[in-house]
Amino acid sequence: MADTAITVEKARKKYGGTADRYALDGLDLTVARGTVHAVLGPNGAGKTTLVRILSTLLRPDSGRVEVAGHDVVRQAYDVRLRIGLLGQHAALDEELGGHQNLEMFGRLYHLGARHARVRAAELLERFGLADTGRKPVKQYSGGMRRRLDLAASLITDPEVLFLDEPTTGLDPRGRAEVWSAVRSLVGGGTTVLLTTQYLEEADQLADRISVVDAGRVIADGTADELKALTGGDRIDVVLRDAGHLGAAVALLPVPKDDVRVDPDRRLLSAPVTDRMAALSGVVRALEEAGIEAEDVALRRPTLDEVFLHLTGDDRRVKEPA
Amino acid sequence: MSMSTYALTDSWTMTRRELAHWARQPVQVVVNLVFPVMLLLMFGYLIGGGRGVQGSYIDYVVPGMLALTMAFGLEGTMIAVTQDLNKGVVDRFRSMPMANGAVLVGRSVADMLQSALALFVLMGVGYALGWRADGGPGAFLGAVGLLLFFRFAMLWIGIHLALVAGKPEMVQAVQILVWPIGFLSNALALPETMPGWLGTVVEWNPMSHTATAVRHLFGGTGTEHVAAAIVWPSVLLAVFFPLAVRRFARLSR
């Protein structure tokens, strides 16, 4: 109990107004205290609905949802004392400046006027926004806005922090800024639940990942465990001449259907079981056939492949054309 | 719950937020104050001819314009609430351990202050144009009280409409409706001068009661319509205040 920060049991939530479409359809989730947990899924999978329920903005229709040991419906106030929220859209007052925003939120967290001012200055410094002065938030860049938004959600050092697609719409630099901010939190013992469509983001930041689709968790585990679901390691072969792709497919030690062919990159990719035997076997076979390769490499599957395997491919199998 | 102890400080913080917006956008504040003055000048001089009004038209139109300005305040409230809801900042407020109603209370206090300021400016301009309040200080304060009470009812209608409609496009639709409803009153012209059915509609308009009561109080000609000018806004508040509060609480549904 004490080492669980988030518990979701059979949470259901209808889409507003619809009779039988569920944004959450019996979702289960457990997040251990002090860990970073990624909720990974496509648009419309229910990620935002889940975050809104966890942060007391929405009530679930049924099921049990607890955050930091308190029920989000019956003990919403106790939950709010212990959480921080970074929503998909900046939850800031656009007309006011950075310091004004943070001071206002600090007062609303009942820090008292003086402490609220001190805390605002501290957080601006920490997130590299100390020199923004009176500039209104509407003139901030996307990355600055996100950082201020993140600062606002950290005013009281929350036990549990929710990040709903924290880097959507940011350029690579903005993304790197947010990532490093999230990493620095983890050392402090904060539990972080983040949603993302970016597999790389989940891979980079999260201890554990829940893959959601259509309002349910369809897979759960560490990045490595999820990658193992698609069948372990893969071998990638890049050929010098795309014209040889067809011939090279037959040389790989797997059934033809398991080989992914990418003609644009002159790339073949196939799952393998015995790593070293596969590597030497493929190199030798290519040499004997006189096919020139630019690169031959063994690698772990990417989360993209896991994701397609769990969602897209499965669905295609289930739904007959 | 411990929430209620913070109701006052949180409401004050939210009011300060609105005042900080004023400080940020002084031009907007001035424009909001100048607009009713322009209407007053337009109707007082350009269009005004005092349709059927006996005595000074300025004494008729200034109280009417004060009431009309209070009615138009509904738009401003609705726009501000809609913008907040669509910008996500209300989500942060709602996820914080603050008093539930403070967001709405802050809005109310700021809008009432703005309206009091508008009354003050309009009456100043009216005075310059020759309008006089002859009813004595008690009646004067009573009239101002009735106008602000009417504004308070408009405020909660505005909050409710913003929570129901929720989209900036809907604000425009309401703006288009507020105008005819504002003008379908006795603010600018006597109902007797209108076609019979229209005159009836105009006399029923809650705003007409406020305008008439205020005219009498300012003019020192009795307390006619004062009861109606208390009852109508009370009825509107009794309906829209709980509806708006419930709507706000139901954002979590």
mmCIF file of N, CA and C in Angstrom, chain B residues 36 39-44 47-53 57 60-69 72 179 182-191 193-194 202 207-208 211 215:
data_model
loop_
_atom_site.group_PDB
_atom_site.id
_atom_site.type_symbol
_atom_site.label_atom_id
_atom_site.label_comp_id
_atom_site.label_asym_id
_atom_site.label_seq_id
_atom_site.Cartn_x
_atom_site.Cartn_y
_atom_site.Cartn_z
ATOM 1 N N PRO B 36 -19.772 52.988 -23.390
ATOM 2 C CA PRO B 36 -21.096 53.466 -22.984
ATOM 3 C C PRO B 36 -21.213 54.996 -23.057
ATOM 4 N N LEU B 39 -22.148 55.752 -26.521
ATOM 5 C CA LEU B 39 -23.576 55.465 -26.750
ATOM 6 C C LEU B 39 -24.428 56.595 -26.183
ATOM 7 N N LEU B 40 -24.054 57.050 -24.989
ATOM 8 C CA LEU B 40 -24.830 58.115 -24.342
ATOM 9 C C LEU B 40 -24.823 59.377 -25.207
ATOM 10 N N LEU B 41 -23.648 59.730 -25.710
ATOM 11 C CA LEU B 41 -23.550 60.930 -26.545
ATOM 12 C C LEU B 41 -24.365 60.752 -27.823
ATOM 13 N N MET B 42 -24.282 59.523 -28.398
ATOM 14 C CA MET B 42 -25.012 59.248 -29.628
ATOM 15 C C MET B 42 -26.510 59.403 -29.423
ATOM 16 N N PHE B 43 -27.004 58.778 -28.368
ATOM 17 C CA PHE B 43 -28.448 58.807 -28.164
ATOM 18 C C PHE B 43 -28.905 60.142 -27.583
ATOM 19 N N GLY B 44 -28.040 60.749 -26.807
ATOM 20 C CA GLY B 44 -28.390 62.030 -26.211
ATOM 21 C C GLY B 44 -28.480 63.140 -27.246
ATOM 22 N N ILE B 47 -29.200 60.890 -32.157
ATOM 23 C CA ILE B 47 -30.452 60.223 -32.484
ATOM 24 C C ILE B 47 -31.572 60.753 -31.605
ATOM 25 N N GLY B 48 -31.174 61.144 -30.392
ATOM 26 C CA GLY B 48 -32.171 61.509 -29.396
ATOM 27 C C GLY B 48 -33.061 62.630 -29.877
ATOM 28 N N GLY B 49 -34.293 62.514 -29.576
ATOM 29 C CA GLY B 49 -35.217 63.587 -29.826
ATOM 30 C C GLY B 49 -36.247 63.451 -28.742
ATOM 31 N N GLY B 50 -35.975 62.487 -27.865
ATOM 32 C CA GLY B 50 -36.884 62.255 -26.764
ATOM 33 C C GLY B 50 -38.228 61.801 -27.284
ATOM 34 N N ARG B 51 -38.276 60.559 -27.736
ATOM 35 C CA ARG B 51 -39.510 60.032 -28.312
ATOM 36 C C ARG B 51 -40.605 60.028 -27.260
ATOM 37 N N GLY B 52 -41.438 61.061 -27.276
ATOM 38 C CA GLY B 52 -42.576 61.134 -26.370
ATOM 39 C C GLY B 52 -42.214 61.522 -24.963
ATOM 40 N N VAL B 53 -40.955 61.834 -24.725
ATOM 41 C CA VAL B 53 -40.537 62.155 -23.367
ATOM 42 C C VAL B 53 -40.887 63.594 -23.044
ATOM 43 N N TYR B 57 -34.779 65.325 -22.167
ATOM 44 C CA TYR B 57 -34.458 63.965 -22.616
ATOM 45 C C TYR B 57 -33.213 63.469 -21.895
ATOM 46 N N TYR B 60 -34.019 61.665 -18.988
ATOM 47 C CA TYR B 60 -34.615 60.377 -19.291
ATOM 48 C C TYR B 60 -33.542 59.372 -19.710
ATOM 49 N N VAL B 61 -32.623 59.822 -20.584
ATOM 50 C CA VAL B 61 -31.727 58.868 -21.229
ATOM 51 C C VAL B 61 -30.541 58.478 -20.339
ATOM 52 N N VAL B 62 -30.100 59.354 -19.440
ATOM 53 C CA VAL B 62 -28.942 58.985 -18.614
ATOM 54 C C VAL B 62 -29.261 57.773 -17.729
ATOM 55 N N PRO B 63 -30.359 57.793 -16.970
ATOM 56 C CA PRO B 63 -30.662 56.576 -16.192
ATOM 57 C C PRO B 63 -30.850 55.357 -17.093
ATOM 58 N N GLY B 64 -31.471 55.548 -18.280
ATOM 59 C CA GLY B 64 -31.652 54.439 -19.219
ATOM 60 C C GLY B 64 -30.315 53.870 -19.659
ATOM 61 N N MET B 65 -29.383 54.767 -19.951
ATOM 62 C CA MET B 65 -28.059 54.344 -20.399
ATOM 63 C C MET B 65 -27.310 53.616 -19.279
ATOM 64 N N LEU B 66 -27.515 54.064 -18.041
ATOM 65 C CA LEU B 66 -26.873 53.382 -16.903
ATOM 66 C C LEU B 66 -27.369 51.940 -16.829
ATOM 67 N N ALA B 67 -28.685 51.776 -16.972
ATOM 68 C CA ALA B 67 -29.256 50.424 -16.915
ATOM 69 C C ALA B 67 -28.771 49.584 -18.089
ATOM 70 N N LEU B 68 -28.723 50.206 -19.277
ATOM 71 C CA LEU B 68 -28.285 49.484 -20.470
ATOM 72 C C LEU B 68 -26.833 49.017 -20.314
ATOM 73 N N THR B 69 -26.001 49.861 -19.738
ATOM 74 C CA THR B 69 -24.595 49.502 -19.527
ATOM 75 C C THR B 69 -24.484 48.299 -18.589
ATOM 76 N N PHE B 72 -25.371 45.249 -20.675
ATOM 77 C CA PHE B 72 -24.307 44.851 -21.608
ATOM 78 C C PHE B 72 -23.124 44.217 -20.875
ATOM 79 N N TRP B 179 -28.062 42.712 -27.681
ATOM 80 C CA TRP B 179 -28.401 44.041 -28.183
ATOM 81 C C TRP B 179 -29.889 44.272 -28.319
ATOM 82 N N GLY B 182 -31.431 44.451 -24.968
ATOM 83 C CA GLY B 182 -31.109 45.710 -24.304
ATOM 84 C C GLY B 182 -31.947 46.864 -24.835
ATOM 85 N N PHE B 183 -32.107 46.899 -26.137
ATOM 86 C CA PHE B 183 -32.841 48.019 -26.733
ATOM 87 C C PHE B 183 -34.347 47.842 -26.652
ATOM 88 N N LEU B 184 -34.809 46.584 -26.500
ATOM 89 C CA LEU B 184 -36.246 46.349 -26.313
ATOM 90 C C LEU B 184 -36.622 46.665 -24.870
ATOM 91 N N SER B 185 -36.268 47.829 -24.440
ATOM 92 C CA SER B 185 -36.571 48.267 -23.088
ATOM 93 C C SER B 185 -36.925 49.742 -23.184
ATOM 94 N N ASN B 186 -37.239 50.338 -22.057
ATOM 95 C CA ASN B 186 -37.549 51.761 -22.077
ATOM 96 C C ASN B 186 -36.321 52.611 -21.788
ATOM 97 N N ALA B 187 -35.126 52.014 -22.023
ATOM 98 C CA ALA B 187 -33.897 52.742 -21.705
ATOM 99 C C ALA B 187 -33.797 54.036 -22.492
ATOM 100 N N LEU B 188 -34.200 53.976 -23.763
ATOM 101 C CA LEU B 188 -33.968 55.108 -24.654
ATOM 102 C C LEU B 188 -35.251 55.785 -25.114
ATOM 103 N N ALA B 189 -36.361 55.048 -25.068
ATOM 104 C CA ALA B 189 -37.606 55.622 -25.577
ATOM 105 C C ALA B 189 -38.792 55.106 -24.775
ATOM 106 N N LEU B 190 -39.850 55.890 -24.737
ATOM 107 C CA LEU B 190 -41.046 55.488 -23.991
ATOM 108 C C LEU B 190 -41.790 54.386 -24.719
ATOM 109 N N PRO B 191 -42.237 53.364 -23.999
ATOM 110 C CA PRO B 191 -42.986 52.281 -24.629
ATOM 111 C C PRO B 191 -44.268 52.792 -25.301
ATOM 112 N N THR B 193 -44.671 55.115 -27.198
ATOM 113 C CA THR B 193 -44.444 55.554 -28.572
ATOM 114 C C THR B 193 -44.280 54.377 -29.519
ATOM 115 N N MET B 194 -44.297 53.168 -28.985
ATOM 116 C CA MET B 194 -44.041 51.993 -29.814
ATOM 117 C C MET B 194 -45.363 51.339 -30.191
ATOM 118 N N VAL B 202 -41.665 45.529 -24.075
ATOM 119 C CA VAL B 202 -40.711 46.448 -23.471
ATOM 120 C C VAL B 202 -41.014 46.653 -21.987
ATOM 121 N N MET B 207 -35.176 44.925 -17.384
ATOM 122 C CA MET B 207 -34.346 46.116 -17.426
ATOM 123 C C MET B 207 -35.171 47.396 -17.379
ATOM 124 N N SER B 208 -36.383 47.359 -17.973
ATOM 125 C CA SER B 208 -37.239 48.550 -17.980
ATOM 126 C C SER B 208 -37.618 48.948 -16.556
ATOM 127 N N ALA B 211 -34.657 50.640 -15.029
ATOM 128 C CA ALA B 211 -34.473 51.983 -15.611
ATOM 129 C C ALA B 211 -35.512 52.955 -15.050
ATOM 130 N N ARG B 215 -34.882 56.173 -12.633
ATOM 131 C CA ARG B 215 -35.309 57.516 -13.073
ATOM 132 C C ARG B 215 -36.072 58.233 -11.959
#
